[in-house]
Coordinates of C-alpha atoms in Angstrom, one line a residue:
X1 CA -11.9 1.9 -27.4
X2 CA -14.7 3.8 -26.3
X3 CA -16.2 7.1 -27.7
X4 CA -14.9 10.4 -26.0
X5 CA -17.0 12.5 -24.5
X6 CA -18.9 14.8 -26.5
X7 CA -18.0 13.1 -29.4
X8 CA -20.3 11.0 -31.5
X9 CA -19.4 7.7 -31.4
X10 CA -17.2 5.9 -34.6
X11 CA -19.5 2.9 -36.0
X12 CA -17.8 -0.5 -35.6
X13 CA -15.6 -0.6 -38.5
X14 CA -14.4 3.2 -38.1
X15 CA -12.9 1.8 -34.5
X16 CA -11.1 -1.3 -36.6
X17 CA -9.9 0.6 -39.4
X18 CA -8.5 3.2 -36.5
X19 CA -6.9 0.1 -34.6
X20 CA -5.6 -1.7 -38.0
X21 CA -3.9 1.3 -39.2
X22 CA -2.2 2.1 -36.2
X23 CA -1.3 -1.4 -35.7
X24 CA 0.4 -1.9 -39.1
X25 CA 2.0 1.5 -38.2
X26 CA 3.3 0.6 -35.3
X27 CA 5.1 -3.0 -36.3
X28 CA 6.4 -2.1 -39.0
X29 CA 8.8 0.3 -37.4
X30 CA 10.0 -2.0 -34.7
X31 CA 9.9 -5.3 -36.9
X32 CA 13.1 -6.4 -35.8
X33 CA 12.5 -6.7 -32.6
X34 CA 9.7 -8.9 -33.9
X35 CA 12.2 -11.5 -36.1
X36 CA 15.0 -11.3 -33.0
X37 CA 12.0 -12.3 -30.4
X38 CA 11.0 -15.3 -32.1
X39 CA 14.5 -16.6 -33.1
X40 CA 15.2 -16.4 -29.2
X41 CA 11.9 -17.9 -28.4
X42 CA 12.4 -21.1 -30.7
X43 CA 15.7 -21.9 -30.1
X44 CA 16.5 -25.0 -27.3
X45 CA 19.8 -25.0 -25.7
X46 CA 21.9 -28.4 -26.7
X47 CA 23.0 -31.2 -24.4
X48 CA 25.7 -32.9 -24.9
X49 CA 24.3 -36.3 -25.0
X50 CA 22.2 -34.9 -27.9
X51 CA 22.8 -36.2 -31.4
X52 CA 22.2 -33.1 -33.3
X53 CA 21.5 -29.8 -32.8
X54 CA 18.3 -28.4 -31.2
X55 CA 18.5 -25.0 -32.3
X56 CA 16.3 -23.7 -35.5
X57 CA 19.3 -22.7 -37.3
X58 CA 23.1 -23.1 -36.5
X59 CA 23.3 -19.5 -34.7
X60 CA 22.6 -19.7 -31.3
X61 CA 22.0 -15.9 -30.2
X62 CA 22.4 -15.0 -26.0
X63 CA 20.7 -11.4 -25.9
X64 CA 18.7 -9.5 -28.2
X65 CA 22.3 -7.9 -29.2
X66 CA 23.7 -10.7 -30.1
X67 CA 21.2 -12.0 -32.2
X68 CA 20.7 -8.8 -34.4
X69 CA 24.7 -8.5 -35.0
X70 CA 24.6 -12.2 -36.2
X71 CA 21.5 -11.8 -37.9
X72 CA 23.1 -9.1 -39.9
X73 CA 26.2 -10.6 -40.3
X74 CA 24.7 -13.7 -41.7
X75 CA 21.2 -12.8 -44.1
X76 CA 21.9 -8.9 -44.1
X77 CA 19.8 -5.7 -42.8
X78 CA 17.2 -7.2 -45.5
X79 CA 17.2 -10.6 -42.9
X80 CA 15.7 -8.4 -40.1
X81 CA 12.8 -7.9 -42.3
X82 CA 12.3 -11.4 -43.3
X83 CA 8.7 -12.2 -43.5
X84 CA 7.4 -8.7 -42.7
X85 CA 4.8 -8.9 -45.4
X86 CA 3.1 -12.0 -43.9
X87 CA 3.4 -10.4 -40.2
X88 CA 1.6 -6.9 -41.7
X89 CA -1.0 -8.3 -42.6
X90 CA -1.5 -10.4 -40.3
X91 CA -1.7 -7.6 -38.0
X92 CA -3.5 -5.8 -39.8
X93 CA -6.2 -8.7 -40.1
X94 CA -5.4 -9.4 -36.4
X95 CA -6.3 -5.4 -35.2
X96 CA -9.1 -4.8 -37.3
X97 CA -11.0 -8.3 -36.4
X98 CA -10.5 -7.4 -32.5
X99 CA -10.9 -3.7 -32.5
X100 CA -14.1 -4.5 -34.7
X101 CA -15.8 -7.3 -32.6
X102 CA -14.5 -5.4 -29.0
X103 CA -16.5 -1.8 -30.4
X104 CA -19.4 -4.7 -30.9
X105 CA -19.6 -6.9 -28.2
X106 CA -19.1 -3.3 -26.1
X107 CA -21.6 -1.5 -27.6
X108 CA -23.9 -4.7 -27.4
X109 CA -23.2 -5.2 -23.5
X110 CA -23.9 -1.4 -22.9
X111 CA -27.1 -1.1 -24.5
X112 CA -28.3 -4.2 -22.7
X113 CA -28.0 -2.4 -19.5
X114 CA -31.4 -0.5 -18.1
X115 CA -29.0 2.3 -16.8
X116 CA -26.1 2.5 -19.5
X117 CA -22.7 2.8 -17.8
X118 CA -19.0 2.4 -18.2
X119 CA -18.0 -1.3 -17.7
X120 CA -15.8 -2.1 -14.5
X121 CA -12.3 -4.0 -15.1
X122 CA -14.0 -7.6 -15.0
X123 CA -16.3 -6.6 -17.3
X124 CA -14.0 -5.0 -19.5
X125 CA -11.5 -8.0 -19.4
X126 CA -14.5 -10.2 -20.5
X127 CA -15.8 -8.3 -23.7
X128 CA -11.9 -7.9 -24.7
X129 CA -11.3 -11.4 -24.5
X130 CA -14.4 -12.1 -26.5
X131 CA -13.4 -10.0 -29.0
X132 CA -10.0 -11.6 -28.7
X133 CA -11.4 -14.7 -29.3
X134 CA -13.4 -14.5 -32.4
X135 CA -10.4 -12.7 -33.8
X136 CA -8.1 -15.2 -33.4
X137 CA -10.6 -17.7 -35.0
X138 CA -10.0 -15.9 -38.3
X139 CA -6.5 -15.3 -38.4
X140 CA -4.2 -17.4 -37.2
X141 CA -3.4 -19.1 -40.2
X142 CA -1.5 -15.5 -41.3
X143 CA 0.6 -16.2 -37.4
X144 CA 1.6 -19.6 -38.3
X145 CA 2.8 -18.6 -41.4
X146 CA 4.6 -15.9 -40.6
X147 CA 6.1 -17.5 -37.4
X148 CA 7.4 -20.3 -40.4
X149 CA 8.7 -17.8 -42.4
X150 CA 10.8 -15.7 -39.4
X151 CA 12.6 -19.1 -38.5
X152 CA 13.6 -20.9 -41.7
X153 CA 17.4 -20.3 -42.2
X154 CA 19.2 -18.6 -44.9
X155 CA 19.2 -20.9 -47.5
X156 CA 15.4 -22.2 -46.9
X157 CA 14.1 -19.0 -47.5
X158 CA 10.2 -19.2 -48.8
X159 CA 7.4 -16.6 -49.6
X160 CA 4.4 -16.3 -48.2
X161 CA 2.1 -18.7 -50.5
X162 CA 5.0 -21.3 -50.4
X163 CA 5.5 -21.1 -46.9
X164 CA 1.4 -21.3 -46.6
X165 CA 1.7 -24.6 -48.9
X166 CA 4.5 -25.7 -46.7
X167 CA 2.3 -26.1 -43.7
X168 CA -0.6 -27.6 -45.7
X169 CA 2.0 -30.2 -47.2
X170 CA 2.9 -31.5 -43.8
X171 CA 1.2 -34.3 -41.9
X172 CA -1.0 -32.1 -40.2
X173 CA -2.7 -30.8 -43.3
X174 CA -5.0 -28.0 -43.9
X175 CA -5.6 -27.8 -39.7
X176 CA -1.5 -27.2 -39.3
X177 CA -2.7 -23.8 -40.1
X178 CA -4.7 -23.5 -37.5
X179 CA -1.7 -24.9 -34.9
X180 CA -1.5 -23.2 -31.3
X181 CA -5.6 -22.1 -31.7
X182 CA -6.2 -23.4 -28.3
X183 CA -3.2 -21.7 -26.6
X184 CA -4.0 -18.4 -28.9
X185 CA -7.4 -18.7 -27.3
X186 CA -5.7 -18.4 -23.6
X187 CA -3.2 -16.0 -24.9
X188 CA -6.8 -13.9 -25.7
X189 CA -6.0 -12.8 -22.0
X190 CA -3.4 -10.3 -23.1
X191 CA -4.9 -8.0 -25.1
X192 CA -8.2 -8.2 -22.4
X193 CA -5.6 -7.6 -19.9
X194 CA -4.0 -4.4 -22.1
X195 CA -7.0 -2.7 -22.9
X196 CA -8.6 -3.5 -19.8
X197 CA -5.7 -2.1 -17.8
X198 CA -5.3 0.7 -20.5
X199 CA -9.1 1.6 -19.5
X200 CA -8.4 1.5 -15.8
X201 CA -4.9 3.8 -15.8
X202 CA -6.4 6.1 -18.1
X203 CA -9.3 6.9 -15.4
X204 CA -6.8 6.6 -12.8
X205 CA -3.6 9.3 -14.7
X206 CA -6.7 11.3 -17.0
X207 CA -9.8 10.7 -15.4
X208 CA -12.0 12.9 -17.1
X209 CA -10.0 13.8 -20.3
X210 CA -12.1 13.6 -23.3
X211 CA -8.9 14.0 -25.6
X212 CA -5.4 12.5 -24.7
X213 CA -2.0 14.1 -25.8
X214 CA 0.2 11.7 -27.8
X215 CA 2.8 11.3 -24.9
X216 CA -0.4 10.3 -22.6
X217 CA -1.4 7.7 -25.2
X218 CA 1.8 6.3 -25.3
X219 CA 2.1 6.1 -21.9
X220 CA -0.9 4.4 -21.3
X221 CA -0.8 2.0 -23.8
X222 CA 3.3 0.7 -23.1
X223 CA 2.3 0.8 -19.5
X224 CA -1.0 -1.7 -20.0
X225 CA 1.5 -3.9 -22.6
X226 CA 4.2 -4.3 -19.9
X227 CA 1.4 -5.6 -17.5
X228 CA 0.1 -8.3 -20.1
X229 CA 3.2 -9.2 -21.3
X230 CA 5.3 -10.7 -18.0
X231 CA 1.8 -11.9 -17.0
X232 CA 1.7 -13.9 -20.9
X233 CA 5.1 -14.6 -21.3
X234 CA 5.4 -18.8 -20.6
X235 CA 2.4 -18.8 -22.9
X236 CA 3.7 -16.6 -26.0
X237 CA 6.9 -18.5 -25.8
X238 CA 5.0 -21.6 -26.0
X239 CA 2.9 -20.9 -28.5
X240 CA 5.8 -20.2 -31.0
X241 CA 7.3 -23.3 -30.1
X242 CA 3.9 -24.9 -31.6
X243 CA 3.9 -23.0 -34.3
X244 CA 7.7 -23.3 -35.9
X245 CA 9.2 -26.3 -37.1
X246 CA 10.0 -28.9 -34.1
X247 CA 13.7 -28.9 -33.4
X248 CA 16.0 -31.5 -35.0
X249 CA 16.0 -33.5 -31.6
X250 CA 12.5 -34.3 -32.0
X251 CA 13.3 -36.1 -35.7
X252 CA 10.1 -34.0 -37.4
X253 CA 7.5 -34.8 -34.5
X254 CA 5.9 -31.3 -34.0
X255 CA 4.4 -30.8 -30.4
X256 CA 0.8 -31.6 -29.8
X257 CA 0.0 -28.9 -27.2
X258 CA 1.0 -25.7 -25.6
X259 CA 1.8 -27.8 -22.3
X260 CA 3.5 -30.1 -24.4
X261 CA 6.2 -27.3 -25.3
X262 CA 6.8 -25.5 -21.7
X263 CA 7.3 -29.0 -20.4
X264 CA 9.7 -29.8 -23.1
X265 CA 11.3 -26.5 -22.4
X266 CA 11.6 -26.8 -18.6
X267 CA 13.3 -30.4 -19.3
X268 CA 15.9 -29.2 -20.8
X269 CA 16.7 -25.6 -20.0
X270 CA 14.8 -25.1 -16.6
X271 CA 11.4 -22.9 -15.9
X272 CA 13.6 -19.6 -16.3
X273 CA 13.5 -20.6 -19.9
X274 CA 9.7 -20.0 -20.4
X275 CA 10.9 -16.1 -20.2
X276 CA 13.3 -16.3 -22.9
X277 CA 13.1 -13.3 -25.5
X278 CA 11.5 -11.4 -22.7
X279 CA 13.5 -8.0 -23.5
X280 CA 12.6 -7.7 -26.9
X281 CA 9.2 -9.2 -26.2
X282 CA 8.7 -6.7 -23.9
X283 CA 10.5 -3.8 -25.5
X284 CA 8.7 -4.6 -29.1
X285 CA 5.2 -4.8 -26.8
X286 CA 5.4 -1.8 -25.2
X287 CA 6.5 0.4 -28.4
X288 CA 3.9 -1.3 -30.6
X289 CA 1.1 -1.1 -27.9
X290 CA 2.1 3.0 -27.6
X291 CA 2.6 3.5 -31.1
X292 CA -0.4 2.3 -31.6
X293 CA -3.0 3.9 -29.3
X294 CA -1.2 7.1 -30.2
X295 CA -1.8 6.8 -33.5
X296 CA -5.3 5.2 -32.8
X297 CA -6.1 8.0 -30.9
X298 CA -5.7 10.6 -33.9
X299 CA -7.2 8.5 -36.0
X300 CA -10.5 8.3 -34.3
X301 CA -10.2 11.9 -33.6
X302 CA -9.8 12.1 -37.6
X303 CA -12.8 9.5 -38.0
X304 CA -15.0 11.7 -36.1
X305 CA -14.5 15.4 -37.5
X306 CA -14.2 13.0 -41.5
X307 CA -18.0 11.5 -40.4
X308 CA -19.0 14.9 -38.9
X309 CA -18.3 16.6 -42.0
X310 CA -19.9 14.1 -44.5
X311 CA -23.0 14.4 -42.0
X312 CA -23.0 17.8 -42.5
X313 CA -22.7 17.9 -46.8
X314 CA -25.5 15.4 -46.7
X315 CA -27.9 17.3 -45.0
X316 CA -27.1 20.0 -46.8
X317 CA -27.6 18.7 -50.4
X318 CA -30.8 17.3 -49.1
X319 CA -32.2 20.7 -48.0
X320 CA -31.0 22.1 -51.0
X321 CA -33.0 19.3 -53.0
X322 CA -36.1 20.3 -50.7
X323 CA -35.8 23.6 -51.3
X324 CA -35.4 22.8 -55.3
X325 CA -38.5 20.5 -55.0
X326 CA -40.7 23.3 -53.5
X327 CA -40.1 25.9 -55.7
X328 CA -41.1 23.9 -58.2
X329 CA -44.3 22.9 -56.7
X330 CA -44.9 26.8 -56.1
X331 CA -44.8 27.3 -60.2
X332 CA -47.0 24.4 -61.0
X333 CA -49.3 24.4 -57.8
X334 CA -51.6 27.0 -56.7
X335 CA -50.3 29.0 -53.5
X336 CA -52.6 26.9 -51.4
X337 CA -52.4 23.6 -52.3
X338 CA -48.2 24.5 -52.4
X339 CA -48.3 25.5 -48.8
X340 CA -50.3 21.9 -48.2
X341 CA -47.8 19.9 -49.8
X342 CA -44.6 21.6 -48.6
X343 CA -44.4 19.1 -45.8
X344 CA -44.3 15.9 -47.5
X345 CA -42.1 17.3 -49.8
X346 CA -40.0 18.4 -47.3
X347 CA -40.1 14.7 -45.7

């Protein structure tokens, strides 16, 4: 996000570390929400004329509810967890490439302007999804992991690394880490359309507000995740769907595309069905999203007064070494030829 006003602006990677920490934060407290999400997202309603099964694992779950009480029932509280270590960091990897790259490609765009000024809404859509972008480049392969890991049943339970070999073992090889790149690259849209709207309703609530209260951050950021989301949804279902294993129906054949999967979907359980997991989708979205500028928010703040005070003890231990340096010249030098060199010592 921008600097405040009045405050010196946070170099590139003091914005990412900001983001990344607030990120990590922020999942991690509603991480069920994340396993119960997926699980609704992946699983395919049965005909009858179907041979086997089509769900990822014998539970079929009909509301976020239902699917935490038999998740519970049937791995434990420790099941609602499963795979958190791969998500965290791949949000963490995820937040710092993208708040990184956006303070970049922002700062870039500004200075490039003969009168610097803030970016309007297209603009700011643009640079987020370029950001987006790059990100997304870099780590996906920690998403398709973890997506893996969040959908194997019970008794297929694998770690990370295993889970990461896995996917390399299968016939798509080393690039089946990189599956659902092209609709992760659309899906760059949602976080260009949350921090673009977040930009926008914070001029529109706070216009003006150098510093935000933590209840304004919130609100800004769960309002600008809500948008994104139910504008994203048919996408983020179907990029799961790429990304876990394919149902049983399919006999092993993973889908080859994003379109692929929604039509595959709408086949067999109607459009309707490209919204599935929407509540906790939504519900997870908008608590990480105001978790997370909250706590980005103090962060930078922190950033700021941390670099302001390092600033500060730097210039003074170099006056000091001045000073030091010039005293010593007035023992050895005459008073004259002291007063002559004082300023190239003091340089």
């Amino acid at each position: 996000m921008p600097a405040k006003a009045g405050q010196a602006p946070l170099p590139p990677w003091g914005n990412a570390v900001a983001g990344a920490t607030g990120a990590v934060l922020a999942n991690a407290i509603v991480y069920p929400l994340d396993i119960v999400k997926t699980r609704l997202q992946v699983q395919i309603k049965q005909k009858t004329t179907d041979a086997a099964p089509l769900i990822t694992d014998e539970a079929h779950y009909t509301s976020t509810f239902d699917a935490i009480q038999k998740i519970m029932e049937d791995e434990g509280v420790l099941g609602l967890y499963s795979g958190i270590e791969g998500s965290l960091i791949g949000v963490a990897s995820t937040n710092f490439a993208y708040f990184y790259w956006y303070s970049v490609v922002r700062t870039l765009y500004i200075s490039s302007q003969s009168l610097p000024k803030t970016p309007n809404t297209a603009t700011e859509l643009s640079l987020g999804a370029a950001a987006g972008a790059i990100a997304q480049v870099f780590t996906i392969p920690v998403s398709v992991v973890t997506t893996r890991q969040q959908t194997q049943p019970k008794g297929d339970k694998k770690g990370l690394l295993d889970t990461g070999r896995e996917v390399v073992n299968s016939n798509d090889g080393w690039s089946g880490l990189w599956r659902g790149l092209k609709a992760s690259l659309v899906l760059v849209v949602n976080p260009a359309i949350t921090y673009g709207a977040y930009q926008r309703l914070r001029e529109i609530f706070f216009a003006g507000k150098s510093n935000l209260r933590p209840w304004e951050s919130f609100f800004l950021g769960a309002a600008s995740k809500a948008l994104a989301t139910i504008a994203t949804q048919p996408l983020i279902v179907a990029k799961v769907g790429l990304q876990s294993r394919p149902p049983p129906a399919r006999q092993g054949r993973p889908f080859k595309s994003f379109v692929e999967v929604m039509a595959y979907i709408i086949e067999r359980e109607g459009p309707l069905a490209l919204f599935k997991g929407i509540v906790p989708q939504i519900t997870k979205g908008i608590l990480v999203q105001g978790l997370l500028m909250m706590t980005k928010e103090r962060m930078e703040v922190l950033f700021v007064v941390l670099f302001a005070y390092v600033r500060r003890i730097r210039s003074e231990k170099l006056q000091k070494v001045a000073a030091a340096a010039a005293s010593k010249a007035k023992e050895v030098l005459p008073i004259d030829q002291a007063r002559q060199a004082m300023p190239v010592l003091v340089r």
